[in-house]
Coordinates of C-alpha atoms and ligand atoms in Angstrom, one line a residue:
M1 CA 13.8 119.0 119.4
E2 CA 11.4 119.8 122.2
A3 CA 9.6 117.3 124.4
H4 CA 7.3 117.1 127.4
Y5 CA 7.6 114.3 129.9
A6 CA 4.7 113.6 132.2
P7 CA 5.2 113.5 136.0
G8 CA 6.2 110.0 136.9
D9 CA 7.7 109.2 133.5
A10 CA 11.3 108.9 134.5
D11 CA 14.0 110.7 136.6
A12 CA 16.4 110.6 133.7
V13 CA 16.3 110.5 129.9
M14 CA 18.7 108.8 127.5
V15 CA 19.7 108.1 123.9
D16 CA 21.7 105.2 122.4
A17 CA 25.4 105.4 123.2
A18 CA 26.2 105.6 119.5
S19 CA 24.1 108.7 119.0
A20 CA 25.0 110.5 122.2
P21 CA 27.9 112.5 120.7
F22 CA 25.4 114.2 118.3
V23 CA 23.1 115.5 121.1
S24 CA 23.9 119.0 122.3
G25 CA 22.4 121.9 124.2
V26 CA 20.1 119.9 126.4
E27 CA 18.0 122.4 128.4
A28 CA 15.1 122.2 130.8
E29 CA 12.4 124.8 131.1
S30 CA 11.2 126.0 134.5
E31 CA 8.8 128.9 135.0
G32 CA 9.5 130.2 131.6
R33 CA 13.3 130.0 131.8
W34 CA 15.6 127.5 130.0
R35 CA 18.6 126.2 132.0
P36 CA 21.3 123.7 130.8
V37 CA 21.0 120.1 132.0
D38 CA 24.3 118.3 132.6
G39 CA 24.5 114.9 130.9
K40 CA 27.0 112.1 130.6
E41 CA 27.4 109.2 128.2
G42 CA 23.9 109.7 126.7
R43 CA 22.1 110.1 130.0
W44 CA 20.6 113.3 131.4
A45 CA 19.0 113.5 134.9
I46 CA 15.7 115.4 135.0
P47 CA 16.1 118.4 137.3
G48 CA 14.0 117.9 140.4
G49 CA 13.4 114.2 139.7
E50 CA 10.6 112.3 138.1
A51 CA 7.7 113.6 140.3
K52 CA 7.8 116.9 138.5
G53 CA 7.9 115.8 135.0
A54 CA 9.9 117.9 132.6
H55 CA 10.0 120.1 129.5
L56 CA 13.3 119.6 127.6
R57 CA 14.8 120.8 124.4
W58 CA 18.0 119.9 122.6
A59 CA 19.7 119.8 119.2
F60 CA 20.6 116.7 117.3
D61 CA 23.2 116.9 114.5
L62 CA 21.7 114.6 111.9
A63 CA 24.3 115.4 109.3
S64 CA 27.3 114.4 111.5
A65 CA 25.4 111.3 112.8
A66 CA 24.8 110.2 109.3
R67 CA 28.5 109.8 108.8
F68 CA 28.6 107.2 111.5
R69 CA 26.8 104.0 110.6
R70 CA 26.3 102.9 114.2
S71 CA 24.4 106.0 115.0
G72 CA 21.4 104.5 113.1
V73 CA 21.1 107.7 111.0
R74 CA 21.5 107.5 107.3
A75 CA 21.4 110.1 104.5
F76 CA 18.1 110.1 102.6
G77 CA 18.6 112.4 99.6
S78 CA 19.3 115.7 101.2
G79 CA 17.3 114.6 104.3
F80 CA 17.8 111.7 106.8
L81 CA 16.4 108.3 107.6
F82 CA 16.6 107.2 111.3
R83 CA 14.8 105.5 114.1
P84 CA 13.2 107.4 117.0
R85 CA 15.7 105.9 119.4
S86 CA 18.6 107.6 117.6
W87 CA 17.6 111.2 118.4
L88 CA 14.8 111.2 120.9
L89 CA 15.7 111.5 124.5
R90 CA 13.5 108.8 125.9
P91 CA 12.8 107.9 129.6
E92 CA 15.6 105.7 130.9
I93 CA 13.1 103.5 132.9
F94 CA 9.4 103.4 132.0
L95 CA 6.3 101.5 132.7
P96 CA 5.6 99.3 129.6
G97 CA 2.6 100.5 127.7
R98 CA 2.7 104.1 128.9
A99 CA 1.3 106.4 126.2
A100 CA 3.5 108.9 124.4
R101 CA 2.4 111.6 121.9
L102 CA 4.8 113.0 119.4
I103 CA 4.1 116.2 117.5
V104 CA 6.6 117.0 114.8
D105 CA 7.0 120.5 113.3
T106 CA 9.0 120.6 110.1
P107 CA 10.3 123.6 108.3
A108 CA 8.6 124.6 105.0
G109 CA 9.7 122.3 102.1
Q110 CA 10.6 119.5 104.5
R111 CA 8.5 116.5 105.5
F112 CA 8.6 114.1 108.4
I113 CA 7.3 110.6 107.5
S114 CA 7.2 107.8 110.0
G115 CA 6.4 104.2 110.2
L116 CA 4.3 105.1 113.3
G117 CA 1.6 106.7 111.1
P118 CA 1.0 109.4 108.6
G119 CA 1.6 112.2 111.2
P120 CA 2.2 115.0 112.0
T121 CA 0.9 113.8 115.4
F122 CA 1.8 110.3 116.5
Q123 CA 0.1 108.5 119.3
T124 CA 2.3 105.7 120.5
R125 CA 3.8 104.1 123.5
V126 CA 7.1 104.9 125.2
D127 CA 8.2 101.3 124.5
D128 CA 7.9 101.9 120.8
L129 CA 10.1 104.9 121.0
D130 CA 12.8 102.5 122.2
G131 CA 12.4 99.9 119.5
G132 CA 10.0 101.5 116.9
P133 CA 10.1 101.8 113.2
E134 CA 12.1 104.2 110.9
A135 CA 11.2 107.7 110.1
A136 CA 12.6 110.2 107.6
I137 CA 12.9 114.0 107.5
G138 CA 13.7 116.2 104.6
P139 CA 12.3 117.0 101.1
M140 CA 10.6 113.8 100.0
R141 CA 8.2 112.4 97.5
V142 CA 5.4 110.4 99.0
A143 CA 3.0 108.2 96.9
R144 CA 0.1 106.5 98.7
F145 CA -1.2 103.2 97.5
P146 CA -4.5 102.4 99.2
A147 CA -5.9 98.9 99.4
K148 CA -8.6 97.3 101.6
G149 CA -7.8 98.1 105.3
G150 CA -5.0 100.6 104.8
V151 CA -2.4 102.4 102.8
I152 CA 1.1 101.5 101.7
A153 CA 3.2 104.6 101.3
A154 CA 6.3 104.7 99.0
I155 CA 8.7 107.3 100.2
A156 CA 11.5 108.5 98.0
P157 CA 14.2 111.0 98.8
D158 CA 14.7 114.0 96.6
G159 CA 17.3 113.6 93.9
E160 CA 17.5 111.1 91.1
M161 CA 15.8 107.7 91.6
P162 CA 16.7 104.4 89.8
L163 CA 13.0 103.8 88.9
T164 CA 10.3 106.0 87.4
A165 CA 7.1 107.0 89.2
K166 CA 5.2 104.7 86.8
Q167 CA 7.4 101.7 87.6
E168 CA 7.0 102.4 91.3
A169 CA 3.2 102.5 91.0
R170 CA 3.1 99.2 89.2
W171 CA 5.4 97.6 91.7
F172 CA 3.5 98.8 94.8
K173 CA 0.0 98.2 93.3
S174 CA 0.8 94.6 92.5
S175 CA 2.5 93.9 95.8
A176 CA -0.4 95.5 97.7
S177 CA -3.0 93.5 95.7
V178 CA -1.1 90.2 96.3
L179 CA -1.3 90.9 100.0
E180 CA -4.9 92.1 99.9
T181 CA -5.9 88.9 98.2
A182 CA -4.0 86.6 100.5
Y183 CA -5.0 88.1 103.8
G184 CA -8.3 89.7 102.8
R185 CA -6.9 93.1 103.7
L186 CA -3.7 94.9 104.4
P187 CA -2.4 93.9 107.8
L188 CA -1.9 97.4 109.0
P189 CA -3.6 100.8 108.4
W190 CA -0.3 102.4 107.5
T191 CA 2.9 100.9 106.2
A192 CA 5.8 103.2 105.3
V193 CA 8.2 101.9 102.7
F194 CA 11.4 104.0 102.4
L195 CA 13.1 103.6 99.1
L196 CA 16.8 104.1 99.6
P197 CA 19.1 104.2 96.5
V198 CA 22.5 103.0 97.5
G199 CA 24.4 103.9 94.3
Q200 CA 25.8 100.4 93.7
G201 CA 24.5 97.1 92.3
E202 CA 21.5 96.6 90.0
G203 CA 17.9 96.0 90.8
I204 CA 16.2 95.7 94.2
L205 CA 19.0 94.7 96.6
F206 CA 17.7 94.2 100.1
G207 CA 14.7 94.8 102.4
S208 CA 14.1 95.0 106.1
T209 CA 11.0 95.5 108.2
R210 CA 10.6 97.0 111.6
G211 CA 7.5 97.2 113.8
G212 CA 6.6 98.4 117.3
G213 CA 3.8 101.0 117.2
G214 CA 3.6 100.8 113.4
A215 CA 5.6 99.4 110.5
A216 CA 8.5 100.7 108.3
I217 CA 10.1 98.8 105.5
V218 CA 13.5 100.0 104.1
A219 CA 14.2 98.8 100.6
L220 CA 17.7 99.3 99.2
L221 CA 17.8 100.0 95.5
G222 CA 20.6 99.5 93.1
R223 CA 21.7 102.0 90.4
A224 CA 19.2 100.9 87.8
I225 CA 15.9 99.0 88.0
T226 CA 14.4 97.4 85.0
D227 CA 10.7 96.4 84.4
Q228 CA 11.9 92.8 84.7
D229 CA 13.5 93.4 88.1
L230 CA 10.1 94.6 89.3
T231 CA 8.3 91.6 87.8
D232 CA 10.8 89.2 89.4
D233 CA 11.0 91.1 92.7
W234 CA 10.1 89.0 95.8
I235 CA 11.6 91.4 98.4
L236 CA 8.7 93.9 98.7
T237 CA 6.1 91.1 99.1
H238 CA 8.4 89.3 101.6
E239 CA 8.7 92.4 103.7
L240 CA 5.0 93.2 103.5
I241 CA 4.2 89.7 104.7
H242 CA 6.3 90.5 107.8
T243 CA 3.8 93.2 108.7
A244 CA 1.1 90.6 109.3
L245 CA 2.7 88.9 112.2
P246 CA 3.3 90.5 115.7
D247 CA 6.9 90.8 116.7
L248 CA 8.0 87.7 118.6
D249 CA 10.7 86.9 121.1
R250 CA 14.1 86.3 119.6
A251 CA 13.8 82.4 120.1
H252 CA 11.0 82.4 117.5
H253 CA 12.7 84.4 114.8
W254 CA 12.4 81.3 112.6
L255 CA 8.6 81.7 112.5
E256 CA 9.0 85.5 111.6
E257 CA 11.2 84.5 108.6
G258 CA 9.6 81.2 107.8
I259 CA 6.2 82.6 107.0
P260 CA 7.4 85.0 104.3
T261 CA 9.9 82.5 103.0
Y262 CA 7.2 79.9 102.4
L263 CA 4.4 82.3 101.6
E264 CA 5.9 84.6 99.0
P265 CA 6.4 81.9 96.3
L266 CA 2.9 80.5 97.2
L267 CA 1.4 83.9 96.6
R268 CA 3.1 84.1 93.3
L269 CA 1.6 80.7 92.4
R270 CA -1.8 81.9 93.5
D271 CA -1.4 85.0 91.4
G272 CA -0.5 83.0 88.3
R273 CA 3.0 84.6 88.2
E274 CA 4.7 81.3 88.9
T275 CA 4.0 77.9 87.2
P276 CA 3.3 74.9 89.4
G277 CA 6.4 73.3 87.9
A278 CA 8.7 76.1 89.0
F279 CA 7.0 76.4 92.4
W280 CA 7.5 72.7 93.3
A281 CA 11.0 72.6 91.8
D282 CA 12.1 75.6 93.9
L283 CA 10.5 74.2 97.1
R284 CA 12.1 70.8 96.5
R285 CA 15.5 72.4 95.9
Q286 CA 15.4 74.9 98.8
I287 CA 13.4 73.5 101.7
P288 CA 15.9 70.7 102.6
Q289 CA 18.1 73.6 103.9
G290 CA 15.6 73.8 106.8
Q291 CA 16.1 70.2 108.0
P292 CA 17.9 69.8 111.3
R293 CA 21.6 69.0 111.2
A294 CA 23.9 67.4 113.7
R295 CA 23.5 68.9 117.2
D296 CA 20.2 70.6 116.3
E297 CA 18.1 71.4 119.4
G298 CA 14.8 72.3 117.8
L299 CA 13.6 75.4 116.1
D300 CA 13.6 77.6 119.2
R301 CA 17.2 76.8 120.1
T302 CA 19.0 76.6 116.7
P303 CA 19.3 80.1 115.3
T304 CA 21.3 79.2 112.2
W305 CA 20.5 80.8 108.8
G306 CA 19.2 77.5 107.4
R307 CA 17.0 76.7 110.3
T308 CA 15.7 80.3 110.6
Y309 CA 14.6 80.9 107.0
W310 CA 14.1 77.4 105.6
G311 CA 13.4 75.6 109.0
G312 CA 10.6 78.1 109.4
A313 CA 9.5 77.6 105.9
L314 CA 9.6 73.8 106.5
F315 CA 7.3 74.3 109.5
C316 CA 4.9 76.3 107.3
F317 CA 5.0 73.8 104.5
V318 CA 4.2 70.9 106.8
A319 CA 1.5 72.9 108.5
D320 CA 0.0 73.9 105.2
L321 CA 0.0 70.2 104.0
R322 CA -1.6 69.0 107.3
I323 CA -4.3 71.8 107.0
R324 CA -5.1 70.9 103.4
E325 CA -5.1 67.1 104.3
A326 CA -7.4 67.7 107.4
S327 CA -9.9 69.8 105.4
G328 CA -9.9 67.9 102.2
G329 CA -8.3 70.9 100.5
K330 CA -10.9 73.3 101.7
Q331 CA -8.5 75.2 104.0
T332 CA -4.9 76.3 103.7
I333 CA -2.3 78.0 105.9
L334 CA -3.8 81.3 104.7
D335 CA -6.9 80.6 106.7
A336 CA -4.8 80.3 109.9
L337 CA -2.7 83.4 109.1
R338 CA -5.8 85.5 108.4
A339 CA -7.1 84.5 111.8
I340 CA -3.9 85.9 113.4
L341 CA -4.4 89.4 111.8
P342 CA -6.5 90.7 114.7
A343 CA -3.5 90.4 117.0
G344 CA -2.3 93.6 115.5
G345 CA 0.5 92.6 113.1
I346 CA 4.1 93.8 113.5
A347 CA 2.9 97.0 115.3
T348 CA 2.5 94.8 118.4
H349 CA 4.4 92.2 120.3
G350 CA 3.0 88.7 120.5
E351 CA 3.4 85.4 122.3
I352 CA 4.0 82.6 119.9
R353 CA 1.7 80.0 121.6
D354 CA -1.2 82.5 121.8
L355 CA -0.8 83.4 118.1
L356 CA -0.6 79.8 116.9
A357 CA -3.7 79.0 119.0
M358 CA -5.5 81.9 117.3
G359 CA -4.6 80.4 113.9
D360 CA -5.7 76.9 115.0
A361 CA -9.1 78.2 116.1
A362 CA -9.9 79.0 112.5
L363 CA -9.1 75.4 111.3
A364 CA -11.1 72.2 111.1
K365 CA -8.5 70.7 113.5
P366 CA -5.6 72.3 115.4
V367 CA -2.3 72.0 113.4
L368 CA 0.0 74.9 114.3
L369 CA 0.3 74.5 118.1
P370 CA 0.8 70.7 118.0
L371 CA 3.5 71.1 115.3
Y372 CA 5.2 73.8 117.3
D373 CA 5.2 71.6 120.5
A374 CA 6.7 68.8 118.5
W375 CA 9.4 70.9 116.8
A376 CA 10.3 73.7 119.2
T377 CA 13.0 72.0 121.3
R378 CA 13.6 68.7 119.4
P379 CA 15.2 68.1 116.0
E380 CA 12.5 66.6 113.8
T381 CA 13.6 65.5 110.4
V382 CA 10.8 65.5 107.8
D383 CA 10.7 62.7 105.3
L384 CA 10.4 65.1 102.3
D385 CA 10.9 62.4 99.7
A386 CA 7.8 60.6 100.9
H387 CA 5.8 63.8 100.7
W388 CA 7.1 64.6 97.2
K389 CA 5.9 61.1 96.1
T390 CA 2.5 61.3 97.7
L391 CA 2.0 64.8 96.2
G392 CA 3.2 63.4 92.9
V393 CA 6.0 66.0 92.4
A394 CA 9.0 63.6 92.9
Q395 CA 9.7 63.9 89.1
E396 CA 8.5 65.8 86.1
P397 CA 6.0 65.4 84.6
F398 CA 4.1 65.2 87.8
D399 CA 2.4 62.0 88.8
E400 CA -1.3 62.7 88.4
N401 CA -2.2 59.3 89.9
A402 CA -0.4 60.0 93.2
P403 CA -2.6 59.8 96.3
E404 CA -2.4 63.5 97.0
A405 CA -2.3 64.8 93.4
P406 CA -5.8 66.5 93.8
L407 CA -4.5 68.4 96.9
R408 CA -1.4 69.4 95.0
R409 CA -3.4 70.6 91.9
A410 CA -5.3 72.9 94.2
W411 CA -2.2 74.3 95.9
N412 CA -2.8 77.6 94.1
R413 CA -5.9 78.1 96.2
Ligands
ZN1 ZN1 12.4 88.6 106.3

C-alpha cells in the first residue's frame, strides 16, 4: 500500500487495533528516500508532524488477517473481502468532510471492487475511510445490472458458486426492478453486492448493508440455492431498501430497520408476488412484536430486537395508514420515502428530524414528524385490533363493508 497525506491532515495515522498486527514495514518517503517509521499499537507518528504532510508505504498481510475474524478481513474465494478501515492507515484525527482520493493498482488477473464506486479511482471523504463500505480484492466475477439511476453490481469470488449466472441475473434483475418501481429509481448510482458462499446451510442466509461514501451489501449464501429460494428471497430487497435512507444516529436504528421490514412485503404485494390475504395475515401476526412492553421508554430509547425491527415497522404501518387516510388513498408511505431520496441515501449521514420533514413536505398533511414526536421517547401502544376491524382484515374472508375497506383494497398501490 502506498498513500499520500496532504499537509494538515494529521500528525499520526492509525488502523483498528484488531488489524494492527498485520501491518508491517511502514516507511515514509523524504527527498526520494524511504525510511522506516516506528509505530506502536496501530499508531504511527508522521515524521516532521502534520504541517509537512506525508508519503507512506506499508504492507498488509491479508491472508493472515483473514484467519482472525475481528480483523474485519474475510477470505473471498482466493481473494479477500474487507473494509477500508482494516488495512488503510487513516489520519488519527481529521476534519470531518475532508476529501480523500484513493487510487488502487491491482496486479494482472486481480480486481479491486469497492462499495465506494466502480473504481479504480475513488473520490471520498476521510470520514468514510473510517466507517465506509466493504471492498474486495482478488480474481472476481462482476455482473452489472443497470436500472434507472444506477447500477447494482453482483460480485462473486472465483471458485464454485451455489447459484448459476442465470439464476443470479434473474434474482438481481427482479430485485432492481422492484426497487426502481417503488422509488422511481435506484437510490444510489452504484451499489456493490458481494456474494459470499459460506459452505453451510441452504439458500440465502443473511445480508448486511453498509454505507458511508457509497454502499456495499454482503449476502451470505448457503451450499445450494434453488429457483424457489430466489423467488422467496426477501433479503436482497430488504438490503437494497437500506440504501435509500441516510445512515442515522444509533438511537434511530429502529427507523433504519423498520422501513425495510414494513416495505419489503408491501413491495411484494405491489409486485403481485404476494396475495392480499398473505400480506395482511403476516402483518397481523408479526407487527404486535413491535408494541411497547413494560418499562419501554419510546422508540429512541428502547433498542430491543422487537422494538427495532417491528417497532420501526409499526411506525411505518401507522404512518402509511395515516398518509392513505389523509389523502383519500392517493398517497402512500412511498411518496414520503421518494421525497427523502435526494438526501443521498446510505452514502451520507442524516438527521432523523430533517429527513422526516423532507418526507412530510411531499404529503398532503405532515404525518412522519408528528408521529416521531409522539413515539420517540414515550411508549405508545397502538390499538391494532381496532385498525384490523376498520380495514376489514380482522378475519377471513375480509369484510368488504368495513369503513376503510376501499383503502385496504388499494394497499397494493
Ligand atoms: Zn436490515
